[in-house]
Amino acid sequence: FAPRAFTASAPTRSVLQSTVEDETSSAVPDRVAPDAKWVPDWEDRAGLSPDVFMESDMSKSDLSGMWECPLTRWDSDGIDVKKAQAQARRQPKCPLEVRAKPSDNEAGMAYFEKNRDRLRGDLLKYGAVWLRGFDLMKDVNGYREMHEALGLEPCLDPLHSSGLRKFASERDALYEEVNKPSLRGHYIGLHCESTAKRTAAYAAFVCFQRATEGGGRFLVADGAAILAEMDPAVLQKLYDREIRISVSNLDIPPAFPGPLKEGIKIAVDKAVAPKFDMDLEMIYESDGKPGRLQAVETAESPINRHPVTGLPVWFNNAHNHARKLRDRRPCGVPEVGMTEVFYADTMEPLSLEDCQEIKRASESCITALAMEPGDVLLVDNYRALHGRDVFQGDRYHAVSWFTWDDNEEWRGEERRIVEKNGMNKVINQMMDWLPKDFESDQS
């Protein structure tokens, strides 16, 4: 496919501003859908009905006791930024498209058994592999046969307890993607499925039903390509200063006395933060809003070496989490879930100029996939970043996360802890109550 312009939806006007910008200014940012460089055409392939594609084979083993998401593999010290960019420029374009031939579809699961080593090798080389036009993965059972034939070992989402995703088929270790009607108007920026603490090794995103009324393209970009594209001065600055990400907000009345606010901070830190299985620090007013208590991750490098290849890549979620970018594109996240990215050394939010360079470099590397029923995108989660465009109507995509299947030390011995499900279910119920097409500037 060739590069061409991509416009997801018409620009819309917003009354929401970043909390660190001058609220008295008359310059209110427009919400404009981001672009993508590569936009393959739709092929209008037919799928199955939901009652068929989600019917699990009860004769198969129950995978609900899957592995815990493995700990993040950090190797970010002593990176020469200029040499890293030169190395990144030599990498092949991501993703690799693998299109099914009639004989491949006739072979079914046997195709993946036969081509396991090649596909796993391509995943490591390219960062993502788009399996396009395969009939096997049009339902949950064929999808499971595919990833089992490839030898992938399912694990929990690193943010399992956050409620951002719920299980589509728990016994098949399959999560529903962000298909909620309340979030269909929300653009999901590029991110790795990771926190400073936990990162899935691989993912397999599957389309069972494309958006019925338009949009909903799945976004993927190579972390090596973004690293190569970024302005060297900005990249060096971010690498030297590192970043911290706030993941949630709790607005306390600013007039509350100091001891009461401190008591709330301690209570939240002890009772709520541990439920998210993240290393968080509760900090007041980091983004400049009076009374706001934010849960902030520990400092992390924006560049990391791939655990297997050693290739330095752009490995962070700034494109998705930076508030100045969210405020300028379609966003449907309630204020409690709005995020921000800070320079780790000063806890100041990233400047608008640095955010704009992150946006430019990232979006120049995006492929906006036309995923249709049966299509799967295999992702190396330490190499490629992913996201999702806004959509209209109903859409059903799903994903399984995978741990290290060939390294027991990296995988660890932890299995799923069922008690973590409470927070997941509560937050999912809350999100289901939101009206369709929820906008983030609503209360």
CSV table of C-alpha atoms in Angstrom, one decimal, residues 161 197 266-280 282 420 423:
chain,number,residue,atom,x,y,z
A,161,SER,CA,-7.5,-3.9,36.9
A,197,LYS,CA,6.3,-2.0,36.0
A,266,ILE,CA,-2.7,8.7,52.3
A,267,ALA,CA,-6.0,6.9,52.1
A,268,VAL,CA,-6.0,6.9,48.3
A,269,ASP,CA,-2.4,5.7,48.2
A,270,LYS,CA,-3.1,2.8,50.6
A,271,ALA,CA,-6.5,1.7,49.4
A,272,VAL,CA,-6.8,2.5,45.7
A,273,ALA,CA,-3.3,2.7,44.1
A,274,PRO,CA,-2.3,-0.9,45.0
A,275,LYS,CA,-5.4,-2.2,43.0
A,276,PHE,CA,-3.8,-1.0,39.8
A,277,ASP,CA,-0.6,-3.0,40.2
A,278,MET,CA,1.6,0.0,39.3
A,279,ASP,CA,4.3,1.9,41.0
A,280,LEU,CA,2.5,5.1,41.7
A,282,MET,CA,0.2,10.4,44.8
A,420,LYS,CA,-7.6,-8.4,41.0
A,423,MET,CA,-11.6,-3.1,40.3
